[in-house]
CSV table of C-alpha atoms in Angstrom, one decimal:
chain,number,residue,atom,x,y,z
A,167,VAL,CA,-16.0,10.4,-10.5
A,168,LYS,CA,-16.3,7.2,-12.4
A,169,VAL,CA,-15.3,3.9,-10.8
A,170,VAL,CA,-14.5,0.6,-12.6
A,171,LEU,CA,-13.4,-2.7,-11.2
A,172,ARG,CA,-10.7,-5.1,-12.7
A,173,CYS,CA,-10.2,-8.6,-11.3
A,174,ARG,CA,-6.9,-10.3,-12.1
A,175,PRO,CA,-6.6,-14.0,-13.0
A,176,MET,CA,-5.6,-16.6,-10.4
A,177,SER,CA,-2.1,-17.9,-10.5
A,178,ALA,CA,-1.3,-21.6,-10.9
A,179,THR,CA,-0.3,-21.8,-7.2
A,180,GLU,CA,-3.5,-20.1,-6.2
A,181,ARG,CA,-5.6,-22.5,-8.2
A,182,ALA,CA,-4.0,-25.4,-6.5
A,183,ARG,CA,-4.3,-24.0,-2.9
A,184,ASP,CA,-7.2,-21.6,-3.0
A,185,LYS,CA,-10.6,-21.0,-4.3
A,186,ALA,CA,-12.2,-18.1,-6.3
A,187,ALA,CA,-14.4,-15.8,-4.2
A,188,VAL,CA,-15.0,-13.0,-6.6
A,189,GLN,CA,-17.5,-13.5,-9.4
A,190,CYS,CA,-18.2,-10.9,-12.1
A,191,MET,CA,-21.9,-11.3,-12.7
A,192,SER,CA,-22.4,-8.7,-15.5
A,193,GLU,CA,-20.7,-5.6,-17.0
A,194,LYS,CA,-21.5,-3.6,-13.9
A,195,VAL,CA,-22.1,-6.1,-11.0
A,196,VAL,CA,-19.7,-8.2,-8.9
A,197,ASP,CA,-20.5,-10.8,-6.2
A,198,VAL,CA,-18.1,-11.6,-3.4
A,199,ALA,CA,-18.4,-14.8,-1.2
A,200,TYR,CA,-16.8,-14.5,2.2
A,201,SER,CA,-17.0,-16.3,5.6
A,202,SER,CA,-18.1,-14.4,8.7
A,203,LEU,CA,-18.6,-16.0,12.1
A,204,GLY,CA,-18.5,-19.5,10.5
A,205,LYS,CA,-21.2,-18.6,8.0
A,206,THR,CA,-20.7,-18.1,4.2
A,207,SER,CA,-22.2,-14.8,3.1
A,208,LYS,CA,-22.5,-13.0,-0.2
A,209,LYS,CA,-22.1,-9.3,-0.9
A,210,GLN,CA,-22.9,-7.5,-4.2
A,211,PHE,CA,-21.3,-4.4,-5.5
A,212,CYS,CA,-22.2,-2.2,-8.5
A,213,PHE,CA,-19.8,-0.1,-10.5
A,214,ASP,CA,-19.6,1.9,-13.7
A,215,GLY,CA,-17.9,-1.2,-15.2
A,216,VAL,CA,-16.7,-4.6,-14.1
A,217,TYR,CA,-13.9,-6.4,-16.0
A,218,ASP,CA,-12.8,-10.0,-15.3
A,219,ASP,CA,-9.6,-11.9,-15.9
A,220,LYS,CA,-10.5,-12.5,-19.6
A,221,THR,CA,-10.4,-8.8,-20.4
A,222,THR,CA,-7.4,-8.0,-22.5
A,223,GLN,CA,-5.3,-4.8,-22.1
A,224,GLN,CA,-6.7,-3.5,-25.5
A,225,GLU,CA,-10.3,-4.2,-24.6
A,226,PHE,CA,-9.9,-2.6,-21.2
A,227,TYR,CA,-8.4,0.6,-22.8
A,228,ASP,CA,-11.1,0.8,-25.5
A,229,LYS,CA,-14.0,0.3,-23.1
A,230,VAL,CA,-12.7,2.3,-20.1
A,231,VAL,CA,-10.0,4.8,-20.8
A,232,GLN,CA,-10.4,5.8,-24.5
A,233,ASN,CA,-13.3,8.2,-23.7
A,234,VAL,CA,-11.3,9.9,-20.9
A,235,VAL,CA,-8.4,10.6,-23.4
A,236,ASP,CA,-10.9,11.9,-25.9
A,237,GLU,CA,-12.0,14.5,-23.3
A,238,VAL,CA,-8.4,15.5,-22.7
A,239,LEU,CA,-8.2,16.2,-26.4
A,240,GLN,CA,-11.2,18.4,-26.1
A,241,GLY,CA,-9.4,20.6,-23.6
A,242,TYR,CA,-10.4,19.0,-20.3
A,243,ASN,CA,-8.3,18.0,-17.3
A,244,CYS,CA,-8.6,14.3,-16.5
A,245,THR,CA,-7.1,11.9,-14.0
A,246,VAL,CA,-7.0,8.1,-14.0
A,247,PHE,CA,-5.8,6.3,-11.0
A,248,ALA,CA,-5.4,2.7,-10.0
A,249,TYR,CA,-6.1,1.6,-6.4
A,250,GLY,CA,-6.0,-1.8,-4.7
A,251,GLN,CA,-4.1,-4.3,-2.6
A,252,THR,CA,-0.5,-5.0,-3.5
A,253,GLY,CA,-0.2,-7.7,-6.2
A,254,THR,CA,-3.6,-7.1,-7.8
A,255,GLY,CA,-2.4,-5.7,-11.1
A,256,LYS,CA,-2.3,-1.9,-10.7
A,257,THR,CA,1.0,-1.4,-12.4
A,258,TYR,CA,0.1,-4.1,-15.1
A,259,THR,CA,-3.1,-2.2,-15.8
A,260,MET,CA,-1.5,1.3,-15.9
A,261,GLU,CA,1.9,0.5,-17.5
A,262,GLY,CA,1.8,-3.2,-18.5
A,263,GLN,CA,4.8,-4.5,-20.3
A,264,PHE,CA,5.5,-2.1,-23.1
A,265,GLY,CA,9.3,-2.4,-23.5
A,266,ASP,CA,9.1,-3.4,-27.2
A,267,SER,CA,6.2,-1.1,-28.0
A,268,THR,CA,6.7,1.6,-30.7
A,269,TYR,CA,4.3,4.1,-32.1
A,270,LYS,CA,1.5,2.3,-34.0
A,271,ASN,CA,3.0,-1.0,-32.9
A,272,MET,CA,1.8,-1.8,-29.4
A,273,VAL,CA,2.7,-5.1,-27.8
A,274,SER,CA,-0.4,-6.9,-26.5
A,275,ASN,CA,0.5,-6.4,-22.8
A,276,ALA,CA,0.9,-2.6,-23.0
A,277,GLY,CA,-1.2,-0.8,-20.4
A,278,VAL,CA,-3.1,2.4,-20.1
A,279,VAL,CA,-0.1,4.8,-20.2
A,280,PRO,CA,1.5,3.7,-23.6
A,281,ARG,CA,-2.0,3.2,-25.2
A,282,ALA,CA,-3.1,6.7,-24.1
A,283,VAL,CA,0.2,8.2,-25.5
A,284,GLU,CA,-0.4,6.5,-28.8
A,285,HIS,CA,-4.0,7.5,-28.9
A,286,ILE,CA,-3.1,11.2,-28.4
A,287,PHE,CA,-0.4,11.3,-31.1
A,288,ARG,CA,-2.7,9.5,-33.6
A,289,TYR,CA,-5.4,12.2,-33.0
A,290,LEU,CA,-2.9,15.0,-33.3
A,291,GLU,CA,-1.5,13.7,-36.6
A,292,ALA,CA,-4.8,12.7,-38.1
A,293,ASN,CA,-6.2,16.3,-37.5
A,294,ASP,CA,-3.0,18.0,-38.7
A,295,LEU,CA,-2.9,20.2,-35.7
A,296,GLU,CA,-0.2,22.5,-34.5
A,297,TYR,CA,0.6,21.3,-31.1
A,298,GLN,CA,3.0,21.1,-28.2
A,299,VAL,CA,3.2,18.2,-25.7
A,300,ARG,CA,5.0,18.3,-22.4
A,301,ILE,CA,5.3,15.5,-19.8
A,302,SER,CA,6.5,15.1,-16.2
A,303,VAL,CA,7.0,11.9,-14.1
A,304,VAL,CA,6.9,12.3,-10.3
A,305,GLU,CA,7.4,9.7,-7.6
A,306,LEU,CA,6.0,10.0,-4.0
A,307,TYR,CA,8.1,7.7,-1.8
A,308,ASN,CA,8.0,7.9,2.1
A,309,GLU,CA,6.3,11.3,1.8
A,310,GLU,CA,9.2,12.6,-0.4
A,311,LEU,CA,8.4,13.9,-3.9
A,312,SER,CA,11.0,13.3,-6.6
A,313,ASP,CA,11.4,14.2,-10.3
A,314,LEU,CA,12.0,10.9,-12.1
A,315,ILE,CA,12.8,12.5,-15.5
A,316,ALA,CA,15.7,14.5,-13.9
A,317,ALA,CA,16.7,11.3,-12.0
A,318,ALA,CA,16.8,9.2,-15.2
A,319,ASP,CA,19.0,11.9,-16.8
A,320,ASP,CA,21.5,11.8,-13.9
A,321,GLU,CA,21.3,8.1,-13.3
A,322,SER,CA,25.1,7.7,-12.8
A,323,ALA,CA,25.1,10.2,-9.9
A,324,GLY,CA,22.2,8.3,-8.2
A,325,LYS,CA,20.6,11.6,-7.2
A,326,LEU,CA,16.9,12.4,-7.0
A,327,ARG,CA,15.7,16.0,-7.4
A,328,LYS,CA,13.4,16.6,-4.5
A,329,LEU,CA,10.2,18.7,-5.2
A,330,ARG,CA,8.1,21.0,-3.0
A,331,LEU,CA,4.3,21.3,-3.0
A,332,LEU,CA,3.1,24.9,-3.1
A,333,GLU,CA,-0.3,26.5,-3.1
A,334,ASP,CA,-0.9,28.9,-6.0
A,335,PRO,CA,-4.0,31.1,-5.8
A,336,LYS,CA,-4.8,30.7,-9.5
A,337,LYS,CA,-3.5,27.2,-10.2
A,338,GLY,CA,-4.1,25.5,-6.9
A,339,VAL,CA,-1.5,22.9,-5.8
A,340,VAL,CA,1.7,23.1,-7.8
A,341,LEU,CA,5.0,21.2,-7.8
A,342,GLN,CA,8.0,23.6,-7.5
A,343,GLY,CA,11.0,22.6,-9.6
A,344,VAL,CA,9.3,19.7,-11.6
A,345,GLU,CA,10.6,19.4,-15.1
A,346,GLU,CA,8.0,19.4,-17.9
A,347,ARG,CA,9.9,17.8,-20.7
A,348,PRO,CA,8.8,18.9,-24.3
A,349,VAL,CA,8.3,15.8,-26.5
A,350,ASN,CA,7.7,15.6,-30.3
A,351,THR,CA,6.7,12.0,-30.7
A,352,ALA,CA,5.1,9.0,-28.9
A,353,ASN,CA,8.4,7.2,-29.2
A,354,ASP,CA,10.2,10.1,-27.3
A,355,ILE,CA,7.8,9.5,-24.4
A,356,PHE,CA,8.4,5.7,-24.5
A,357,ALA,CA,12.1,6.3,-24.3
A,358,ILE,CA,11.7,8.6,-21.3
A,359,LEU,CA,9.4,6.2,-19.5
A,360,GLU,CA,11.9,3.4,-20.0
A,361,GLY,CA,14.4,5.5,-18.0
A,362,THR,CA,11.9,6.6,-15.3
A,363,ASN,CA,10.6,3.1,-14.7
A,364,LYS,CA,14.2,2.0,-13.7
A,365,GLN,CA,14.2,4.8,-11.1
A,366,ARG,CA,11.0,3.8,-9.4
A,367,LYS,CA,11.2,2.1,-6.0
A,368,THR,CA,10.1,-1.5,-6.1
A,369,ALA,CA,10.9,-4.5,-3.9
A,370,GLU,CA,10.0,-8.1,-3.4
A,371,THR,CA,7.4,-9.0,-0.8
A,372,LEU,CA,5.6,-12.3,-0.1
A,373,CYS,CA,2.5,-10.9,-1.9
A,374,ASN,CA,4.3,-9.5,-5.0
A,375,LYS,CA,7.7,-10.1,-6.6
A,376,GLN,CA,7.8,-6.5,-8.0
A,377,SER,CA,5.9,-4.6,-5.5
A,378,SER,CA,5.7,-0.8,-6.1
A,379,ARG,CA,6.9,0.9,-3.0
A,380,SER,CA,5.9,4.4,-4.2
A,381,HIS,CA,3.1,6.3,-5.8
A,382,SER,CA,3.9,7.4,-9.4
A,383,ILE,CA,2.2,10.3,-11.3
A,384,PHE,CA,2.7,10.6,-15.1
A,385,THR,CA,1.3,14.0,-16.4
A,386,LEU,CA,0.9,14.8,-20.0
A,387,ARG,CA,-0.1,18.3,-21.0
A,388,ILE,CA,-1.2,19.1,-24.6
A,389,PHE,CA,-1.4,22.6,-26.2
A,390,MET,CA,-3.3,22.6,-29.4
A,391,LYS,CA,-3.7,25.5,-31.8
A,392,GLU,CA,-7.1,25.6,-33.6
A,393,LYS,CA,-9.0,28.1,-35.7
A,394,THR,CA,-12.6,29.1,-35.0
A,395,VAL,CA,-15.3,29.6,-37.7
A,396,ASP,CA,-14.3,33.3,-37.7
A,397,GLU,CA,-10.7,32.3,-38.5
A,398,GLU,CA,-9.5,33.3,-35.0
A,399,GLU,CA,-6.7,31.3,-33.4
A,400,LEU,CA,-7.6,29.4,-30.3
A,401,ILE,CA,-5.2,27.6,-28.0
A,402,LYS,CA,-6.8,24.6,-26.3
A,403,THR,CA,-5.1,22.9,-23.3
A,404,GLY,CA,-5.8,19.4,-22.0
A,405,THR,CA,-4.1,17.6,-19.1
A,406,LEU,CA,-4.0,13.9,-18.4
A,407,ASN,CA,-2.7,12.6,-15.1
A,408,LEU,CA,-2.1,8.8,-14.9
A,409,VAL,CA,-1.5,7.7,-11.3
A,410,ASP,CA,-0.2,4.3,-10.2
A,411,LEU,CA,-0.7,4.1,-6.5
A,412,ALA,CA,1.4,1.8,-4.4
A,413,GLY,CA,-0.6,-1.1,-3.1
A,414,SER,CA,-2.2,-1.3,0.4
A,415,GLU,CA,-0.8,-4.2,2.3
A,416,CYS,CA,-1.2,-6.2,5.5
A,417,VAL,CA,2.4,-6.2,6.9
A,418,GLY,CA,1.9,-9.7,8.5
A,419,ARG,CA,0.9,-11.3,5.2
A,420,SER,CA,3.4,-9.5,3.0
A,421,GLY,CA,6.4,-10.3,5.3
A,422,ALA,CA,7.6,-6.7,5.2
A,423,GLN,CA,10.5,-6.0,7.6
A,424,GLY,CA,12.9,-3.2,8.1
A,425,ASP,CA,12.8,-0.6,5.3
A,426,ARG,CA,9.9,-2.6,3.6
A,427,LYS,CA,7.9,-2.3,6.9
A,428,LYS,CA,8.5,1.4,7.1
A,429,GLU,CA,7.5,1.8,3.4
A,430,ALA,CA,4.3,-0.2,4.0
A,431,GLY,CA,3.5,2.1,7.0
A,432,GLN,CA,3.9,5.2,4.9
A,433,ILE,CA,1.9,3.7,1.9
A,434,ASN,CA,-0.9,2.6,4.2
A,435,GLN,CA,-1.0,6.0,6.0
A,436,SER,CA,-1.3,7.9,2.7
A,437,LEU,CA,-4.0,5.6,1.5
A,438,LEU,CA,-5.9,5.9,4.7
A,439,THR,CA,-5.8,9.7,4.3
A,440,LEU,CA,-7.1,9.2,0.8
A,441,GLY,CA,-9.9,7.2,2.3
A,442,ARG,CA,-10.8,9.9,4.8
A,443,VAL,CA,-10.7,12.6,2.0
A,444,ILE,CA,-13.2,10.5,-0.1
A,445,THR,CA,-15.5,10.0,3.0
A,446,SER,CA,-15.4,13.7,3.8
A,447,LEU,CA,-16.3,14.6,0.2
A,448,VAL,CA,-19.1,12.1,0.1
A,449,ASP,CA,-20.5,13.3,3.4
A,450,HIS,CA,-20.1,17.0,2.3
A,451,GLN,CA,-18.1,17.7,5.5
A,452,PRO,CA,-16.9,21.3,5.9
A,453,HIS,CA,-13.3,20.2,6.4
A,454,VAL,CA,-11.6,17.8,3.9
A,455,PRO,CA,-8.2,16.6,5.2
A,456,TYR,CA,-6.2,17.1,2.0
A,457,ARG,CA,-3.2,18.5,3.8
A,458,GLU,CA,-2.6,15.4,6.0
A,459,SER,CA,-0.7,13.7,3.1
A,460,LYS,CA,1.2,14.8,0.0
A,461,LEU,CA,-0.7,12.2,-2.0
A,462,THR,CA,-4.1,13.8,-1.2
A,463,ARG,CA,-2.7,17.3,-1.8
A,464,LEU,CA,-1.5,16.1,-5.2
A,465,LEU,CA,-4.9,14.6,-6.0
A,466,GLN,CA,-6.9,17.5,-4.5
A,467,GLU,CA,-8.1,18.8,-7.9
A,468,SER,CA,-8.9,15.3,-9.1
A,469,LEU,CA,-11.1,14.5,-6.2
A,470,GLY,CA,-12.7,17.7,-5.2
A,471,GLY,CA,-12.0,20.1,-8.0
A,472,ARG,CA,-12.8,20.6,-11.7
A,473,THR,CA,-10.9,17.5,-13.0
A,474,LYS,CA,-12.8,14.6,-14.5
A,475,THR,CA,-11.7,11.4,-12.6
A,476,LEU,CA,-11.6,7.7,-13.3
A,477,ILE,CA,-10.7,5.3,-10.5
A,478,ILE,CA,-9.7,1.7,-11.5
A,479,ALA,CA,-10.1,-0.6,-8.4
A,480,THR,CA,-8.1,-3.8,-8.8
A,481,VAL,CA,-8.7,-6.9,-6.8
A,482,SER,CA,-7.5,-10.5,-6.3
A,483,PRO,CA,-10.2,-13.2,-7.0
A,484,THR,CA,-9.0,-15.5,-4.1
A,485,SER,CA,-10.7,-16.2,-0.8
A,486,SER,CA,-7.4,-15.8,1.1
A,487,ASN,CA,-7.3,-12.1,0.1
A,488,MET,CA,-11.0,-11.5,1.0
A,489,GLU,CA,-10.4,-9.0,3.8
A,490,GLU,CA,-8.3,-6.7,1.5
A,491,THR,CA,-10.7,-7.3,-1.5
A,492,LEU,CA,-13.8,-6.2,0.6
A,493,SER,CA,-11.8,-3.2,1.8
A,494,THR,CA,-11.0,-2.1,-1.8
A,495,LEU,CA,-14.6,-2.7,-2.9
A,496,ASP,CA,-16.0,-0.6,0.0
A,497,TYR,CA,-13.5,2.1,-0.8
A,498,ALA,CA,-14.4,2.1,-4.5
A,499,CYS,CA,-18.1,2.2,-3.7
A,500,CYS,CA,-17.6,5.2,-1.5
A,501,ALA,CA,-15.6,7.1,-4.1
A,502,LYS,CA,-18.4,6.4,-6.7
A,503,SER,CA,-20.6,8.7,-4.6
A,504,ILE,CA,-18.3,11.8,-4.9
A,505,ARG,CA,-20.1,14.6,-6.9
A,506,HIS,CA,-18.0,17.5,-8.1
């Protein structure tokens, strides 16, 4: 498991009222200043990469995610997921603003998902490979799994196709009923994602105007036909899972009430289970509590199996968010110790 940190910029309001407490010291080291019992203390964290607010979407993809996608194209299963407090830039990092992006014409704010899609199709075309690409988009909301591609197709009916998690002796955890849509081009995928993004649960909280209230999992599977030196045909399969987790939040600070409060409880519960799973794996405990949450069952192969995993931890730079920032950094440090 590889873990990198990304720190978002301060807003104009934060600059006027708050002060920066997170300092990116080098490409791998971050310092955090915080108050404890009336004293100012400093804590240092080391990761596989540390990226500050000056890092562009393109630079972040090139330095962090490009190698992961290259491994998928070599036939490996890889997962990238973003974790952090609500309002720290997870969805911006994973999806960005790619509404006007087309193949070979990315807008500057496009995130990991559209850039990975473009990267994959550039490779397939450049190597003149015979290939097939299938995608699925799944949402986990209040412990219910839904197929967002099917929902986007049937938007007028307002229905969500519910999915079930099953254990397969050979494949591990599988989603029964999920649609894997065949696609021919990168632009096909962008059109589908435009529809699925409209289906995803978001709501305004005090911490974030467009707070994701669900976890989203975008899966892209590639089947490539190649010839060996002996002219034998070989089918190579690679899978890329791109996961945008809903943000952890303090209900008192986010102002969540009613449905928002219930959502926050479910989000925090699934993220706490994820934390327990990571701790169990690091401590090599005989029992790992994957089954306590659908999120951890979905990520079981990514965390404890044969999948190569990249975790992007996102944080706010402000001192007012220090408690959540330290929690995210401790979490990320722990995950860095997982050994498959």
